[in-house]
mmCIF file of the C-alpha atoms, coordinates in Angstrom:
data_MODEL
# 
_entry.id   MODEL 
# 
loop_
_atom_site.group_PDB 
_atom_site.id 
_atom_site.type_symbol 
_atom_site.label_atom_id 
_atom_site.label_alt_id 
_atom_site.label_comp_id 
_atom_site.label_asym_id 
_atom_site.label_entity_id 
_atom_site.label_seq_id 
_atom_site.pdbx_PDB_ins_code 
_atom_site.Cartn_x 
_atom_site.Cartn_y 
_atom_site.Cartn_z 
_atom_site.occupancy 
_atom_site.B_iso_or_equiv 
_atom_site.pdbx_formal_charge 
_atom_site.auth_seq_id 
_atom_site.auth_comp_id 
_atom_site.auth_asym_id 
_atom_site.auth_atom_id 
_atom_site.pdbx_PDB_model_num 
ATOM 1   C CA . UNK A 1 1   ? -0.426 -65.877 2.738   1.00 0.00 ? 1   UNK A CA 1 
ATOM 2   C CA . UNK A 1 2   ? 0.762  -66.914 -0.711  1.00 0.00 ? 2   UNK A CA 1 
ATOM 3   C CA . UNK A 1 3   ? 3.428  -69.556 -1.298  1.00 0.00 ? 3   UNK A CA 1 
ATOM 4   C CA . UNK A 1 4   ? 5.829  -66.791 -2.395  1.00 0.00 ? 4   UNK A CA 1 
ATOM 5   C CA . UNK A 1 5   ? 5.216  -64.900 0.843   1.00 0.00 ? 5   UNK A CA 1 
ATOM 6   C CA . UNK A 1 6   ? 5.711  -68.083 2.896   1.00 0.00 ? 6   UNK A CA 1 
ATOM 7   C CA . UNK A 1 7   ? 9.041  -68.794 1.187   1.00 0.00 ? 7   UNK A CA 1 
ATOM 8   C CA . UNK A 1 8   ? 10.213 -65.233 1.726   1.00 0.00 ? 8   UNK A CA 1 
ATOM 9   C CA . UNK A 1 9   ? 9.200  -65.345 5.402   1.00 0.00 ? 9   UNK A CA 1 
ATOM 10  C CA . UNK A 1 10  ? 10.870 -68.747 5.829   1.00 0.00 ? 10  UNK A CA 1 
ATOM 11  C CA . UNK A 1 11  ? 14.086 -67.349 4.342   1.00 0.00 ? 11  UNK A CA 1 
ATOM 12  C CA . UNK A 1 12  ? 14.000 -64.408 6.774   1.00 0.00 ? 12  UNK A CA 1 
ATOM 13  C CA . UNK A 1 13  ? 13.288 -66.787 9.653   1.00 0.00 ? 13  UNK A CA 1 
ATOM 14  C CA . UNK A 1 14  ? 16.223 -69.028 8.736   1.00 0.00 ? 14  UNK A CA 1 
ATOM 15  C CA . UNK A 1 15  ? 18.606 -66.068 8.615   1.00 0.00 ? 15  UNK A CA 1 
ATOM 16  C CA . UNK A 1 16  ? 17.325 -64.798 11.976  1.00 0.00 ? 16  UNK A CA 1 
ATOM 17  C CA . UNK A 1 17  ? 17.588 -68.284 13.507  1.00 0.00 ? 17  UNK A CA 1 
ATOM 18  C CA . UNK A 1 18  ? 21.252 -68.386 12.431  1.00 0.00 ? 18  UNK A CA 1 
ATOM 19  C CA . UNK A 1 19  ? 21.966 -64.958 13.957  1.00 0.00 ? 19  UNK A CA 1 
ATOM 20  C CA . UNK A 1 20  ? 21.862 -62.835 10.797  1.00 0.00 ? 20  UNK A CA 1 
ATOM 21  C CA . UNK A 1 21  ? 19.686 -59.730 10.701  1.00 0.00 ? 21  UNK A CA 1 
ATOM 22  C CA . UNK A 1 22  ? 18.675 -57.739 7.652   1.00 0.00 ? 22  UNK A CA 1 
ATOM 23  C CA . UNK A 1 23  ? 20.466 -54.778 9.259   1.00 0.00 ? 23  UNK A CA 1 
ATOM 24  C CA . UNK A 1 24  ? 23.720 -56.750 9.495   1.00 0.00 ? 24  UNK A CA 1 
ATOM 25  C CA . UNK A 1 25  ? 23.495 -57.538 5.787   1.00 0.00 ? 25  UNK A CA 1 
ATOM 26  C CA . UNK A 1 26  ? 22.560 -53.901 5.120   1.00 0.00 ? 26  UNK A CA 1 
ATOM 27  C CA . UNK A 1 27  ? 25.757 -52.836 6.883   1.00 0.00 ? 27  UNK A CA 1 
ATOM 28  C CA . UNK A 1 28  ? 27.708 -54.993 4.435   1.00 0.00 ? 28  UNK A CA 1 
ATOM 29  C CA . UNK A 1 29  ? 25.914 -53.255 1.571   1.00 0.00 ? 29  UNK A CA 1 
ATOM 30  C CA . UNK A 1 30  ? 26.918 -49.920 3.113   1.00 0.00 ? 30  UNK A CA 1 
ATOM 31  C CA . UNK A 1 31  ? 30.526 -51.149 3.317   1.00 0.00 ? 31  UNK A CA 1 
ATOM 32  C CA . UNK A 1 32  ? 30.446 -51.989 -0.393  1.00 0.00 ? 32  UNK A CA 1 
ATOM 33  C CA . UNK A 1 33  ? 28.633 -48.881 -1.641  1.00 0.00 ? 33  UNK A CA 1 
ATOM 34  C CA . UNK A 1 34  ? 29.102 -45.909 0.691   1.00 0.00 ? 34  UNK A CA 1 
ATOM 35  C CA . UNK A 1 35  ? 32.185 -44.761 -1.195  1.00 0.00 ? 35  UNK A CA 1 
ATOM 36  C CA . UNK A 1 36  ? 30.258 -44.761 -4.476  1.00 0.00 ? 36  UNK A CA 1 
ATOM 37  C CA . UNK A 1 37  ? 26.849 -43.624 -3.213  1.00 0.00 ? 37  UNK A CA 1 
ATOM 38  C CA . UNK A 1 38  ? 27.718 -41.137 -0.444  1.00 0.00 ? 38  UNK A CA 1 
ATOM 39  C CA . UNK A 1 39  ? 24.115 -40.392 0.534   1.00 0.00 ? 39  UNK A CA 1 
ATOM 40  C CA . UNK A 1 40  ? 23.191 -44.074 0.902   1.00 0.00 ? 40  UNK A CA 1 
ATOM 41  C CA . UNK A 1 41  ? 21.339 -44.825 4.128   1.00 0.00 ? 41  UNK A CA 1 
ATOM 42  C CA . UNK A 1 42  ? 21.149 -48.068 6.064   1.00 0.00 ? 42  UNK A CA 1 
ATOM 43  C CA . UNK A 1 43  ? 17.406 -48.032 5.429   1.00 0.00 ? 43  UNK A CA 1 
ATOM 44  C CA . UNK A 1 44  ? 17.993 -47.974 1.652   1.00 0.00 ? 44  UNK A CA 1 
ATOM 45  C CA . UNK A 1 45  ? 20.604 -50.704 1.934   1.00 0.00 ? 45  UNK A CA 1 
ATOM 46  C CA . UNK A 1 46  ? 18.195 -52.887 3.926   1.00 0.00 ? 46  UNK A CA 1 
ATOM 47  C CA . UNK A 1 47  ? 15.411 -52.204 1.442   1.00 0.00 ? 47  UNK A CA 1 
ATOM 48  C CA . UNK A 1 48  ? 17.642 -53.553 -1.322  1.00 0.00 ? 48  UNK A CA 1 
ATOM 49  C CA . UNK A 1 49  ? 18.541 -56.595 0.799   1.00 0.00 ? 49  UNK A CA 1 
ATOM 50  C CA . UNK A 1 50  ? 14.831 -57.320 1.218   1.00 0.00 ? 50  UNK A CA 1 
ATOM 51  C CA . UNK A 1 51  ? 14.278 -56.991 -2.528  1.00 0.00 ? 51  UNK A CA 1 
ATOM 52  C CA . UNK A 1 52  ? 17.088 -59.475 -3.184  1.00 0.00 ? 52  UNK A CA 1 
ATOM 53  C CA . UNK A 1 53  ? 15.544 -61.858 -0.645  1.00 0.00 ? 53  UNK A CA 1 
ATOM 54  C CA . UNK A 1 54  ? 12.276 -61.849 -2.622  1.00 0.00 ? 54  UNK A CA 1 
ATOM 55  C CA . UNK A 1 55  ? 13.987 -63.661 -5.507  1.00 0.00 ? 55  UNK A CA 1 
ATOM 56  C CA . UNK A 1 56  ? 13.218 -67.374 -5.642  1.00 0.00 ? 56  UNK A CA 1 
ATOM 57  C CA . UNK A 1 57  ? 16.802 -68.241 -6.665  1.00 0.00 ? 57  UNK A CA 1 
ATOM 58  C CA . UNK A 1 58  ? 18.043 -66.474 -3.541  1.00 0.00 ? 58  UNK A CA 1 
ATOM 59  C CA . UNK A 1 59  ? 15.514 -68.176 -1.288  1.00 0.00 ? 59  UNK A CA 1 
ATOM 60  C CA . UNK A 1 60  ? 16.410 -71.587 -2.701  1.00 0.00 ? 60  UNK A CA 1 
ATOM 61  C CA . UNK A 1 61  ? 20.137 -70.989 -2.187  1.00 0.00 ? 61  UNK A CA 1 
ATOM 62  C CA . UNK A 1 62  ? 19.621 -69.771 1.394   1.00 0.00 ? 62  UNK A CA 1 
ATOM 63  C CA . UNK A 1 63  ? 17.364 -72.689 2.322   1.00 0.00 ? 63  UNK A CA 1 
ATOM 64  C CA . UNK A 1 64  ? 19.743 -75.239 0.796   1.00 0.00 ? 64  UNK A CA 1 
ATOM 65  C CA . UNK A 1 65  ? 22.913 -73.811 2.323   1.00 0.00 ? 65  UNK A CA 1 
ATOM 66  C CA . UNK A 1 66  ? 21.505 -73.330 5.800   1.00 0.00 ? 66  UNK A CA 1 
ATOM 67  C CA . UNK A 1 67  ? 20.062 -76.842 5.750   1.00 0.00 ? 67  UNK A CA 1 
ATOM 68  C CA . UNK A 1 68  ? 23.483 -78.272 4.892   1.00 0.00 ? 68  UNK A CA 1 
ATOM 69  C CA . UNK A 1 69  ? 25.123 -76.239 7.684   1.00 0.00 ? 69  UNK A CA 1 
ATOM 70  C CA . UNK A 1 70  ? 22.514 -77.471 10.168  1.00 0.00 ? 70  UNK A CA 1 
ATOM 71  C CA . UNK A 1 71  ? 22.880 -81.094 9.077   1.00 0.00 ? 71  UNK A CA 1 
ATOM 72  C CA . UNK A 1 72  ? 26.658 -80.821 9.450   1.00 0.00 ? 72  UNK A CA 1 
ATOM 73  C CA . UNK A 1 73  ? 26.242 -79.320 12.940  1.00 0.00 ? 73  UNK A CA 1 
ATOM 74  C CA . UNK A 1 74  ? 24.053 -82.273 13.885  1.00 0.00 ? 74  UNK A CA 1 
ATOM 75  C CA . UNK A 1 75  ? 26.553 -84.756 12.430  1.00 0.00 ? 75  UNK A CA 1 
ATOM 76  C CA . UNK A 1 76  ? 23.940 -86.012 9.980   1.00 0.00 ? 76  UNK A CA 1 
ATOM 77  C CA . UNK A 1 77  ? 25.960 -85.958 6.774   1.00 0.00 ? 77  UNK A CA 1 
ATOM 78  C CA . UNK A 1 78  ? 27.915 -88.923 5.479   1.00 0.00 ? 78  UNK A CA 1 
ATOM 79  C CA . UNK A 1 79  ? 31.685 -88.873 5.617   1.00 0.00 ? 79  UNK A CA 1 
ATOM 80  C CA . UNK A 1 80  ? 33.787 -87.490 4.114   1.00 0.00 ? 80  UNK A CA 1 
ATOM 81  C CA . UNK A 1 81  ? 31.278 -84.685 3.344   1.00 0.00 ? 81  UNK A CA 1 
ATOM 82  C CA . UNK A 1 82  ? 30.502 -84.222 7.056   1.00 0.00 ? 82  UNK A CA 1 
ATOM 83  C CA . UNK A 1 83  ? 34.114 -83.414 7.888   1.00 0.00 ? 83  UNK A CA 1 
ATOM 84  C CA . UNK A 1 84  ? 34.668 -81.308 4.761   1.00 0.00 ? 84  UNK A CA 1 
ATOM 85  C CA . UNK A 1 85  ? 31.739 -79.042 5.595   1.00 0.00 ? 85  UNK A CA 1 
ATOM 86  C CA . UNK A 1 86  ? 32.430 -79.056 9.346   1.00 0.00 ? 86  UNK A CA 1 
ATOM 87  C CA . UNK A 1 87  ? 36.020 -77.966 8.734   1.00 0.00 ? 87  UNK A CA 1 
ATOM 88  C CA . UNK A 1 88  ? 35.089 -75.550 5.929   1.00 0.00 ? 88  UNK A CA 1 
ATOM 89  C CA . UNK A 1 89  ? 37.928 -76.986 3.879   1.00 0.00 ? 89  UNK A CA 1 
ATOM 90  C CA . UNK A 1 90  ? 39.576 -74.500 1.563   1.00 0.00 ? 90  UNK A CA 1 
ATOM 91  C CA . UNK A 1 91  ? 39.278 -76.638 -1.554  1.00 0.00 ? 91  UNK A CA 1 
ATOM 92  C CA . UNK A 1 92  ? 35.567 -77.244 -1.000  1.00 0.00 ? 92  UNK A CA 1 
ATOM 93  C CA . UNK A 1 93  ? 34.021 -74.679 -3.311  1.00 0.00 ? 93  UNK A CA 1 
ATOM 94  C CA . UNK A 1 94  ? 30.396 -75.749 -3.359  1.00 0.00 ? 94  UNK A CA 1 
ATOM 95  C CA . UNK A 1 95  ? 29.558 -73.073 -0.793  1.00 0.00 ? 95  UNK A CA 1 
ATOM 96  C CA . UNK A 1 96  ? 30.888 -70.405 -3.165  1.00 0.00 ? 96  UNK A CA 1 
ATOM 97  C CA . UNK A 1 97  ? 29.080 -71.998 -6.121  1.00 0.00 ? 97  UNK A CA 1 
ATOM 98  C CA . UNK A 1 98  ? 25.795 -71.715 -4.229  1.00 0.00 ? 98  UNK A CA 1 
ATOM 99  C CA . UNK A 1 99  ? 26.609 -68.071 -3.492  1.00 0.00 ? 99  UNK A CA 1 
ATOM 100 C CA . UNK A 1 100 ? 27.232 -67.483 -7.210  1.00 0.00 ? 100 UNK A CA 1 
ATOM 101 C CA . UNK A 1 101 ? 23.601 -68.424 -7.858  1.00 0.00 ? 101 UNK A CA 1 
ATOM 102 C CA . UNK A 1 102 ? 22.685 -65.332 -5.840  1.00 0.00 ? 102 UNK A CA 1 
ATOM 103 C CA . UNK A 1 103 ? 25.179 -62.850 -7.258  1.00 0.00 ? 103 UNK A CA 1 
ATOM 104 C CA . UNK A 1 104 ? 24.486 -63.990 -10.806 1.00 0.00 ? 104 UNK A CA 1 
ATOM 105 C CA . UNK A 1 105 ? 21.003 -62.458 -10.543 1.00 0.00 ? 105 UNK A CA 1 
ATOM 106 C CA . UNK A 1 106 ? 22.534 -58.955 -10.788 1.00 0.00 ? 106 UNK A CA 1 
ATOM 107 C CA . UNK A 1 107 ? 25.289 -59.441 -13.344 1.00 0.00 ? 107 UNK A CA 1 
ATOM 108 C CA . UNK A 1 108 ? 29.063 -59.263 -13.351 1.00 0.00 ? 108 UNK A CA 1 
ATOM 109 C CA . UNK A 1 109 ? 29.319 -56.507 -10.752 1.00 0.00 ? 109 UNK A CA 1 
ATOM 110 C CA . UNK A 1 110 ? 27.786 -58.986 -8.323  1.00 0.00 ? 110 UNK A CA 1 
ATOM 111 C CA . UNK A 1 111 ? 30.752 -61.298 -8.786  1.00 0.00 ? 111 UNK A CA 1 
ATOM 112 C CA . UNK A 1 112 ? 33.189 -58.443 -8.200  1.00 0.00 ? 112 UNK A CA 1 
ATOM 113 C CA . UNK A 1 113 ? 31.380 -57.291 -5.058  1.00 0.00 ? 113 UNK A CA 1 
ATOM 114 C CA . UNK A 1 114 ? 31.144 -60.855 -3.777  1.00 0.00 ? 114 UNK A CA 1 
ATOM 115 C CA . UNK A 1 115 ? 34.813 -61.627 -4.389  1.00 0.00 ? 115 UNK A CA 1 
ATOM 116 C CA . UNK A 1 116 ? 35.856 -58.516 -2.523  1.00 0.00 ? 116 UNK A CA 1 
ATOM 117 C CA . UNK A 1 117 ? 33.583 -58.943 0.470   1.00 0.00 ? 117 UNK A CA 1 
ATOM 118 C CA . UNK A 1 118 ? 34.378 -62.655 0.705   1.00 0.00 ? 118 UNK A CA 1 
ATOM 119 C CA . UNK A 1 119 ? 38.078 -61.816 0.874   1.00 0.00 ? 119 UNK A CA 1 
ATOM 120 C CA . UNK A 1 120 ? 37.937 -59.054 3.522   1.00 0.00 ? 120 UNK A CA 1 
ATOM 121 C CA . UNK A 1 121 ? 35.008 -60.499 5.539   1.00 0.00 ? 121 UNK A CA 1 
ATOM 122 C CA . UNK A 1 122 ? 33.799 -57.322 7.277   1.00 0.00 ? 122 UNK A CA 1 
ATOM 123 C CA . UNK A 1 123 ? 31.032 -57.085 9.854   1.00 0.00 ? 123 UNK A CA 1 
ATOM 124 C CA . UNK A 1 124 ? 28.826 -60.122 10.352  1.00 0.00 ? 124 UNK A CA 1 
ATOM 125 C CA . UNK A 1 125 ? 30.972 -62.110 7.902   1.00 0.00 ? 125 UNK A CA 1 
ATOM 126 C CA . UNK A 1 126 ? 33.885 -62.121 10.367  1.00 0.00 ? 126 UNK A CA 1 
ATOM 127 C CA . UNK A 1 127 ? 31.588 -63.526 13.055  1.00 0.00 ? 127 UNK A CA 1 
ATOM 128 C CA . UNK A 1 128 ? 30.130 -66.164 10.752  1.00 0.00 ? 128 UNK A CA 1 
ATOM 129 C CA . UNK A 1 129 ? 33.606 -67.199 9.623   1.00 0.00 ? 129 UNK A CA 1 
ATOM 130 C CA . UNK A 1 130 ? 35.015 -67.477 13.167  1.00 0.00 ? 130 UNK A CA 1 
ATOM 131 C CA . UNK A 1 131 ? 34.737 -71.298 13.189  1.00 0.00 ? 131 UNK A CA 1 
ATOM 132 C CA . UNK A 1 132 ? 33.428 -71.486 16.741  1.00 0.00 ? 132 UNK A CA 1 
ATOM 133 C CA . UNK A 1 133 ? 33.260 -75.041 18.108  1.00 0.00 ? 133 UNK A CA 1 
ATOM 134 C CA . UNK A 1 134 ? 29.938 -76.713 17.365  1.00 0.00 ? 134 UNK A CA 1 
ATOM 135 C CA . UNK A 1 135 ? 28.733 -73.919 15.061  1.00 0.00 ? 135 UNK A CA 1 
ATOM 136 C CA . UNK A 1 136 ? 28.977 -74.449 11.330  1.00 0.00 ? 136 UNK A CA 1 
ATOM 137 C CA . UNK A 1 137 ? 28.460 -71.590 8.884   1.00 0.00 ? 137 UNK A CA 1 
ATOM 138 C CA . UNK A 1 138 ? 30.321 -73.012 5.895   1.00 0.00 ? 138 UNK A CA 1 
ATOM 139 C CA . UNK A 1 139 ? 27.491 -72.026 3.575   1.00 0.00 ? 139 UNK A CA 1 
ATOM 140 C CA . UNK A 1 140 ? 25.955 -69.168 5.546   1.00 0.00 ? 140 UNK A CA 1 
ATOM 141 C CA . UNK A 1 141 ? 28.932 -66.816 5.429   1.00 0.00 ? 141 UNK A CA 1 
ATOM 142 C CA . UNK A 1 142 ? 29.083 -67.106 1.640   1.00 0.00 ? 142 UNK A CA 1 
ATOM 143 C CA . UNK A 1 143 ? 25.313 -66.747 1.279   1.00 0.00 ? 143 UNK A CA 1 
ATOM 144 C CA . UNK A 1 144 ? 25.233 -63.603 3.419   1.00 0.00 ? 144 UNK A CA 1 
ATOM 145 C CA . UNK A 1 145 ? 28.146 -62.125 1.483   1.00 0.00 ? 145 UNK A CA 1 
ATOM 146 C CA . UNK A 1 146 ? 26.377 -62.940 -1.765  1.00 0.00 ? 146 UNK A CA 1 
ATOM 147 C CA . UNK A 1 147 ? 23.112 -61.348 -0.618  1.00 0.00 ? 147 UNK A CA 1 
ATOM 148 C CA . UNK A 1 148 ? 25.006 -58.184 0.334   1.00 0.00 ? 148 UNK A CA 1 
ATOM 149 C CA . UNK A 1 149 ? 26.910 -58.225 -2.964  1.00 0.00 ? 149 UNK A CA 1 
ATOM 150 C CA . UNK A 1 150 ? 23.676 -58.657 -4.921  1.00 0.00 ? 150 UNK A CA 1 
ATOM 151 C CA . UNK A 1 151 ? 21.983 -55.808 -3.028  1.00 0.00 ? 151 UNK A CA 1 
ATOM 152 C CA . UNK A 1 152 ? 25.039 -53.592 -3.614  1.00 0.00 ? 152 UNK A CA 1 
ATOM 153 C CA . UNK A 1 153 ? 24.956 -54.514 -7.298  1.00 0.00 ? 153 UNK A CA 1 
ATOM 154 C CA . UNK A 1 154 ? 21.269 -53.685 -7.466  1.00 0.00 ? 154 UNK A CA 1 
ATOM 155 C CA . UNK A 1 155 ? 22.087 -50.256 -6.064  1.00 0.00 ? 155 UNK A CA 1 
ATOM 156 C CA . UNK A 1 156 ? 24.884 -49.795 -8.597  1.00 0.00 ? 156 UNK A CA 1 
ATOM 157 C CA . UNK A 1 157 ? 22.478 -50.645 -11.420 1.00 0.00 ? 157 UNK A CA 1 
ATOM 158 C CA . UNK A 1 158 ? 20.093 -48.016 -10.024 1.00 0.00 ? 158 UNK A CA 1 
ATOM 159 C CA . UNK A 1 159 ? 22.862 -45.394 -10.267 1.00 0.00 ? 159 UNK A CA 1 
ATOM 160 C CA . UNK A 1 160 ? 24.011 -45.613 -13.897 1.00 0.00 ? 160 UNK A CA 1 
ATOM 161 C CA . UNK A 1 161 ? 25.661 -42.206 -13.610 1.00 0.00 ? 161 UNK A CA 1 
ATOM 162 C CA . UNK A 1 162 ? 28.493 -43.904 -11.730 1.00 0.00 ? 162 UNK A CA 1 
ATOM 163 C CA . UNK A 1 163 ? 31.408 -44.807 -13.928 1.00 0.00 ? 163 UNK A CA 1 
ATOM 164 C CA . UNK A 1 164 ? 32.343 -48.473 -14.213 1.00 0.00 ? 164 UNK A CA 1 
ATOM 165 C CA . UNK A 1 165 ? 35.931 -47.547 -13.302 1.00 0.00 ? 165 UNK A CA 1 
ATOM 166 C CA . UNK A 1 166 ? 34.734 -46.912 -9.746  1.00 0.00 ? 166 UNK A CA 1 
ATOM 167 C CA . UNK A 1 167 ? 34.060 -50.596 -9.364  1.00 0.00 ? 167 UNK A CA 1 
# 
């Protein structure tokens, strides 16, 4: 197995460990694109999620964010950062900045998709943002939203016949 394949597998494993399946992210892609690509299937959405997850920038963002969430869960960050991440404070924007590294891979439509999905938090994003005691997903919810937004953007780029006004 090559280093690239190991990193990709590790990224998938981290998502799975944190309760996020490729299908759950694919459902977010469907949410973002089904109105614009009516014949889109969950299989196609998941395929695009997997393609996004092959990007090194995406893998690095996922590994970094999940590690910070896990360290915060274990109480292993210094204060005041520990409390800021544990509480997912509204003015702490580093989690969104890390997500921007993902959406930036597919251009400005990625930012639009991410902003929308981050605001409405459908599907798995609602669960990840539930702030259950002892479970910290400060970074993960933004990373998952960004992966979905990037995959949706990739699909939009593959359908240039769609007018920009639809987005």
